[in-house]
Tab-separated table of C-alpha atoms in Angstrom:
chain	number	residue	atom	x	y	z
A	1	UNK	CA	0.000	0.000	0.000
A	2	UNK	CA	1.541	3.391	-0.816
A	3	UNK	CA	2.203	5.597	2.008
A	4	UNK	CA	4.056	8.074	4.020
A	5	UNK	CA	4.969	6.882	7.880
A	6	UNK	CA	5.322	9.486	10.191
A	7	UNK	CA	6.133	8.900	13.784
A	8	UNK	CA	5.571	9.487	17.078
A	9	UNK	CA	1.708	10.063	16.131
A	10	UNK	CA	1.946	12.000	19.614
A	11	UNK	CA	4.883	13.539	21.811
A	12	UNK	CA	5.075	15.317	24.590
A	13	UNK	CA	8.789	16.473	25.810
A	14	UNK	CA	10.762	19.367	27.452
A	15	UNK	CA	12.764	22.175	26.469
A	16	UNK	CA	15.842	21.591	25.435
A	17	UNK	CA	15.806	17.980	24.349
A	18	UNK	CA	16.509	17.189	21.640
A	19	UNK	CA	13.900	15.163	19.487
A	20	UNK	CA	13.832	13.654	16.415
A	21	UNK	CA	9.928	12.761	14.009
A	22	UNK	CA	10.306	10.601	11.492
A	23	UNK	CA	9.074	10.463	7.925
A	24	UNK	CA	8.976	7.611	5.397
A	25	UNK	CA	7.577	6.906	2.036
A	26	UNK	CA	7.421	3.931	-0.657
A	27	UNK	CA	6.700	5.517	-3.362
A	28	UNK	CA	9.455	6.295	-4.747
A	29	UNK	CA	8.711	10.272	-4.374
A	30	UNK	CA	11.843	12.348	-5.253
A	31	UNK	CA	9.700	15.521	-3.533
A	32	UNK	CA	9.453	15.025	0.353
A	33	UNK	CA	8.927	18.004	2.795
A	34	UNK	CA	7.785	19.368	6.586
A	35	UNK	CA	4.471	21.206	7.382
A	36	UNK	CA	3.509	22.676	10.980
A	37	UNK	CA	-0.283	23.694	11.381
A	38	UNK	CA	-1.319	26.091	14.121
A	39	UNK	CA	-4.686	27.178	15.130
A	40	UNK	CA	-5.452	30.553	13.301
A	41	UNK	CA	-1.812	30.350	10.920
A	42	UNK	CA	-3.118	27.521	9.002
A	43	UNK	CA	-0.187	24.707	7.541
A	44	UNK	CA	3.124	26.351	7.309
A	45	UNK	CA	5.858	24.649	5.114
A	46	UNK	CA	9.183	24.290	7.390
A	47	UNK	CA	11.850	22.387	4.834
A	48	UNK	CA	10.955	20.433	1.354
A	49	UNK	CA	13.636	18.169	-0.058
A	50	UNK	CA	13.452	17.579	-4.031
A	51	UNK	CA	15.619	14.745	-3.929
A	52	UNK	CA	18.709	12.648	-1.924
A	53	UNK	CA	21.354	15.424	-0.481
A	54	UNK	CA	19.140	18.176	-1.791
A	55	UNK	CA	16.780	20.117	1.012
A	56	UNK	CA	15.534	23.948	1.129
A	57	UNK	CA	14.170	26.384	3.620
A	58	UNK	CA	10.449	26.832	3.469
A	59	UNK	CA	8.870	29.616	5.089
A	60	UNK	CA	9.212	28.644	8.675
A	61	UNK	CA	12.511	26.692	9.276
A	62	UNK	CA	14.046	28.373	12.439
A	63	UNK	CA	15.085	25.879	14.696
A	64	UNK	CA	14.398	23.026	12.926
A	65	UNK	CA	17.240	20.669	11.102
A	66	UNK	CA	16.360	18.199	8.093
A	67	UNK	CA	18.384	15.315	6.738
A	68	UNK	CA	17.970	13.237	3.175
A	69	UNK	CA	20.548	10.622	3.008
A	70	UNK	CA	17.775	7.938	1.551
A	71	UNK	CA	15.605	9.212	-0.895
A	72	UNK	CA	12.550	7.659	1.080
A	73	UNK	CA	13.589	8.915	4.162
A	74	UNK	CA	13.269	12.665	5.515
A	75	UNK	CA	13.376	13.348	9.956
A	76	UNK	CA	12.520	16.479	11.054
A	77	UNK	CA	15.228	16.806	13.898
A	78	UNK	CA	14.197	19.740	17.018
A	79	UNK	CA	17.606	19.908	18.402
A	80	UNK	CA	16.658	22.253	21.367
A	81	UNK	CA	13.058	22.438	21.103
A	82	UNK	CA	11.098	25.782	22.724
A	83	UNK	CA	7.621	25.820	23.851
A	84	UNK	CA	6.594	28.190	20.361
A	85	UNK	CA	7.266	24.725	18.512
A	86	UNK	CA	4.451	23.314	20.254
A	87	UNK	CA	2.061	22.531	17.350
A	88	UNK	CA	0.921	19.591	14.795
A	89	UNK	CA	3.417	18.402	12.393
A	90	UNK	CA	2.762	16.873	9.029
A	91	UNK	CA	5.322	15.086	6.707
A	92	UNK	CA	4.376	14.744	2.761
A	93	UNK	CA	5.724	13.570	-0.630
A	94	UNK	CA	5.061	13.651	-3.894
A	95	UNK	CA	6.703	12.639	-7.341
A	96	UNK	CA	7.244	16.535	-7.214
A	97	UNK	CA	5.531	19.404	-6.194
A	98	UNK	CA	3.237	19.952	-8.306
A	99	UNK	CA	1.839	16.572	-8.345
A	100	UNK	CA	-0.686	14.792	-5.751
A	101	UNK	CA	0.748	15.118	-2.249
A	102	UNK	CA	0.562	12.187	0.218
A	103	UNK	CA	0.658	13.501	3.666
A	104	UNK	CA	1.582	11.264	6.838
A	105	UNK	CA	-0.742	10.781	9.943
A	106	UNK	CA	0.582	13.720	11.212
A	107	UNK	CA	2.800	14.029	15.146
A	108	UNK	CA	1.089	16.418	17.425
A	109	UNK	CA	4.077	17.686	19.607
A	110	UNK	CA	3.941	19.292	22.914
A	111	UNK	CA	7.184	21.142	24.144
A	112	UNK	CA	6.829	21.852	27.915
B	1	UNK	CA	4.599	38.319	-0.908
B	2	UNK	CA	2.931	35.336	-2.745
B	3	UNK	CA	-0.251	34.861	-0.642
B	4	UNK	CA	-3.053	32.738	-0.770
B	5	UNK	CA	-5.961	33.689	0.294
B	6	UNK	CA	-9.694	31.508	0.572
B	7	UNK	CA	-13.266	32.490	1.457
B	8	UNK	CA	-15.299	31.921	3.351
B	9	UNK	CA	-13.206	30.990	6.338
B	10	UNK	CA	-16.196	29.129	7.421
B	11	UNK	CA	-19.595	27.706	5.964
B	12	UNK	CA	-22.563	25.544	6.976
B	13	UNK	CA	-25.197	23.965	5.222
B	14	UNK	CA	-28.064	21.914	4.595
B	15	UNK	CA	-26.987	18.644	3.404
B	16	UNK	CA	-27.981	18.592	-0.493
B	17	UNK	CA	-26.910	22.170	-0.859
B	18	UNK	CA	-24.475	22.946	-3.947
B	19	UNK	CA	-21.041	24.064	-1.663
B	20	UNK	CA	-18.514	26.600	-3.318
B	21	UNK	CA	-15.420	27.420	-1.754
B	22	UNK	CA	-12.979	29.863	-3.271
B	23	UNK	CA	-9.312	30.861	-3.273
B	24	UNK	CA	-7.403	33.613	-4.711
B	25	UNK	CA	-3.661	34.012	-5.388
B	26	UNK	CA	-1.643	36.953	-6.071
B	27	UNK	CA	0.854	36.185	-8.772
B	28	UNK	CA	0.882	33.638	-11.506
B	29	UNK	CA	1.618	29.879	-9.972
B	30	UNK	CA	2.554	26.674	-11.054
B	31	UNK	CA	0.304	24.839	-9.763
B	32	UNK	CA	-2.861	24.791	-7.115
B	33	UNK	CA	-3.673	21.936	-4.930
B	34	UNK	CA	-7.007	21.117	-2.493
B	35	UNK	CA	-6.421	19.199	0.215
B	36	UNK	CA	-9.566	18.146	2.682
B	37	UNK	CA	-8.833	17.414	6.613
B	38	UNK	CA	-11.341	16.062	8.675
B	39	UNK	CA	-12.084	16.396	12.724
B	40	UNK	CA	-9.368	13.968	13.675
B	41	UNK	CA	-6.395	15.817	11.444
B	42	UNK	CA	-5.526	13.435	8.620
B	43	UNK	CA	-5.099	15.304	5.390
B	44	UNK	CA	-5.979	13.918	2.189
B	45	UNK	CA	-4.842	15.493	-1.700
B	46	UNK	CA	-8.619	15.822	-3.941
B	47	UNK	CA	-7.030	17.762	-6.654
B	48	UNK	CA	-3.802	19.004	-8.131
B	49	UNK	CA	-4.621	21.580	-11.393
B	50	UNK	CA	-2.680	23.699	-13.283
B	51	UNK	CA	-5.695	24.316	-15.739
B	52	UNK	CA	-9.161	23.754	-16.418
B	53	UNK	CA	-10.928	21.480	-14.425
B	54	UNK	CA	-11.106	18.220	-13.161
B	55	UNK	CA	-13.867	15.905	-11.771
B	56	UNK	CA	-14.040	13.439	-9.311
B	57	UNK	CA	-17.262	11.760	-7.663
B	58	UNK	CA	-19.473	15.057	-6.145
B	59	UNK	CA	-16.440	17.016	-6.258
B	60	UNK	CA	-15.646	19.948	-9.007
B	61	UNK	CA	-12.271	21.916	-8.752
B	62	UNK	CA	-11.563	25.047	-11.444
B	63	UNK	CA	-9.222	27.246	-12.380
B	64	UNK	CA	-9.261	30.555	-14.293
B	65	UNK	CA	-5.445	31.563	-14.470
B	66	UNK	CA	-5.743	34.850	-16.326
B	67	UNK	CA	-8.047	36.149	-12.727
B	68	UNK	CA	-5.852	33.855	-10.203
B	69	UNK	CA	-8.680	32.174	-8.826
B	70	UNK	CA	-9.811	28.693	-8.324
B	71	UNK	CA	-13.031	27.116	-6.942
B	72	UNK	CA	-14.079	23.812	-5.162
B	73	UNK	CA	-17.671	22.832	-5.912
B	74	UNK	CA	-19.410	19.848	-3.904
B	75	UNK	CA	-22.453	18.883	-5.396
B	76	UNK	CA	-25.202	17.341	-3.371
B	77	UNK	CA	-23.258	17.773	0.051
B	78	UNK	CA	-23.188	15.255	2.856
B	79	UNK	CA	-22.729	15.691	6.215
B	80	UNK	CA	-19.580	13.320	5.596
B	81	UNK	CA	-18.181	16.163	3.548
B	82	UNK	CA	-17.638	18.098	6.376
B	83	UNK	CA	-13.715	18.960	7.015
B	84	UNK	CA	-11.535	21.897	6.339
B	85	UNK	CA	-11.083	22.164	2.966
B	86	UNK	CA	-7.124	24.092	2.418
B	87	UNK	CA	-5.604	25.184	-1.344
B	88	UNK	CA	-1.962	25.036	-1.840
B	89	UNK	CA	0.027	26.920	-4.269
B	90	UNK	CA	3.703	26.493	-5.949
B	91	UNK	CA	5.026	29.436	-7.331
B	92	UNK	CA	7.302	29.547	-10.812
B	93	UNK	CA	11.048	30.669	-11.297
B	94	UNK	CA	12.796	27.326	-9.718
B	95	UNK	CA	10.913	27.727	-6.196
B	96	UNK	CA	9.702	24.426	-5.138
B	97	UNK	CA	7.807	25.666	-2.178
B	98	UNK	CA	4.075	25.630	-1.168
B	99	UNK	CA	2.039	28.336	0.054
B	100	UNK	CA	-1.081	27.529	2.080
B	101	UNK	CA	-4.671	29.267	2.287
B	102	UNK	CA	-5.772	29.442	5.973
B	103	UNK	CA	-8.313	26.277	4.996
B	104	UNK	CA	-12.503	26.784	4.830
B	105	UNK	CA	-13.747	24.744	7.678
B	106	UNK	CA	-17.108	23.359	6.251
B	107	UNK	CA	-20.354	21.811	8.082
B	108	UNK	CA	-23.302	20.079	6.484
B	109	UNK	CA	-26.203	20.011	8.835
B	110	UNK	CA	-28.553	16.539	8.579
């Protein structure tokens, strides 16, 4: 079944330490990339990756890190996570970006 | 600033009602997704255009791209088609990144 795995579907943790939320897809998607949604701010895209080795700021990337070493891979790494990055993440992918997105189940985070 | 912007921010109905839900963009784009997210969070893809139309089931999705606009039509809604209902936008000139409307949270009354 094609689909994008994101986990920890929930995760509650303290300032300061550092987290990592996976994402993985097996589709074969060269297009991968990091959404936050808040309540009034709507989905907010924090890194994309167009392929292996090859990531890009979106419009909200302070204090987050990205990685793509596998092309079906992409973590979203928090390495001193602050309260303000309490909020619901969502992974996606698609063959690129302007084809159908697949989004994961999404990781609603909690940064005490 | 690219921005996206979609109206109404919120709508209920009648179940059977014809639902339209706009959104507007500011420069010329590649390409304009709708994405649907029920009570719960998932988010699901409905369409991807860069022109026209497309079709699928009771939904309708348009776009003119000489007035920047698009439109999501449900025909004979469903209380099962309530959700938020979000367009997406990439922009040209090598940017691969999306730009969101703040999503039309829609209820269809019994």
């Amino acid at each position: 079944e094609a689909q994008v795995t994101q986990n920890p579907r929930y995760l509650i943790t303290v300032t300061g330490k550092k987290l990592t939320v996976t994402c993985s897809q097996n589709m074969n998607h060269e297009y991968m990339s990091w959404y936050r949604q808040d309540p009034g701010l709507g989905l907010r895209q924090i890194y994309y990756s167009m392929n292996v080795e090859v990531t890009d700021k979106g419009d909200v990337p302070e204090g987050y890190k990205v990685s793509r070493k596998e092309k079906r891979n992409f973590p979203l790494i928090l390495e001193s996570p602050s309260p303000n990055q309490t909020s619901l993440y969502f992974c996606a992918s698609s063959l690129t970006v302007n084809e159908k997105l697949f989004f994961g189940s999404g990781t609603q985070l909690s940064v005490l | 600033k690219n921005e996206v912007e979609q109206s109404p921010q919120n709508l209920t109905a009648q179940e059977g009602e014809f639902i339209t839900i706009n959104c507007s963009y500011s420069v010329g784009i590649s390409a304009l997704h709708w994405l649907q997210q029920h009570p719960g969070g998932g988010i699901v893809s409905l369409f991807m255009l860069s022109s026209g139309k497309k079709k699928h089931g009771r939904l309708i999705a348009t776009i003119n791209i000489q007035e920047k606009h698009s439109s999501l039509h449900i025909t004979a809604s469903h209380p099962r088609d309530s959700a938020v209902y979000i367009c997406a936008v990439s922009f040209p000139f090598g940017n691969e990144k999306l730009t969101f409307g703040t999503g039309t949270r829609l209820t269809i009354i019994p």
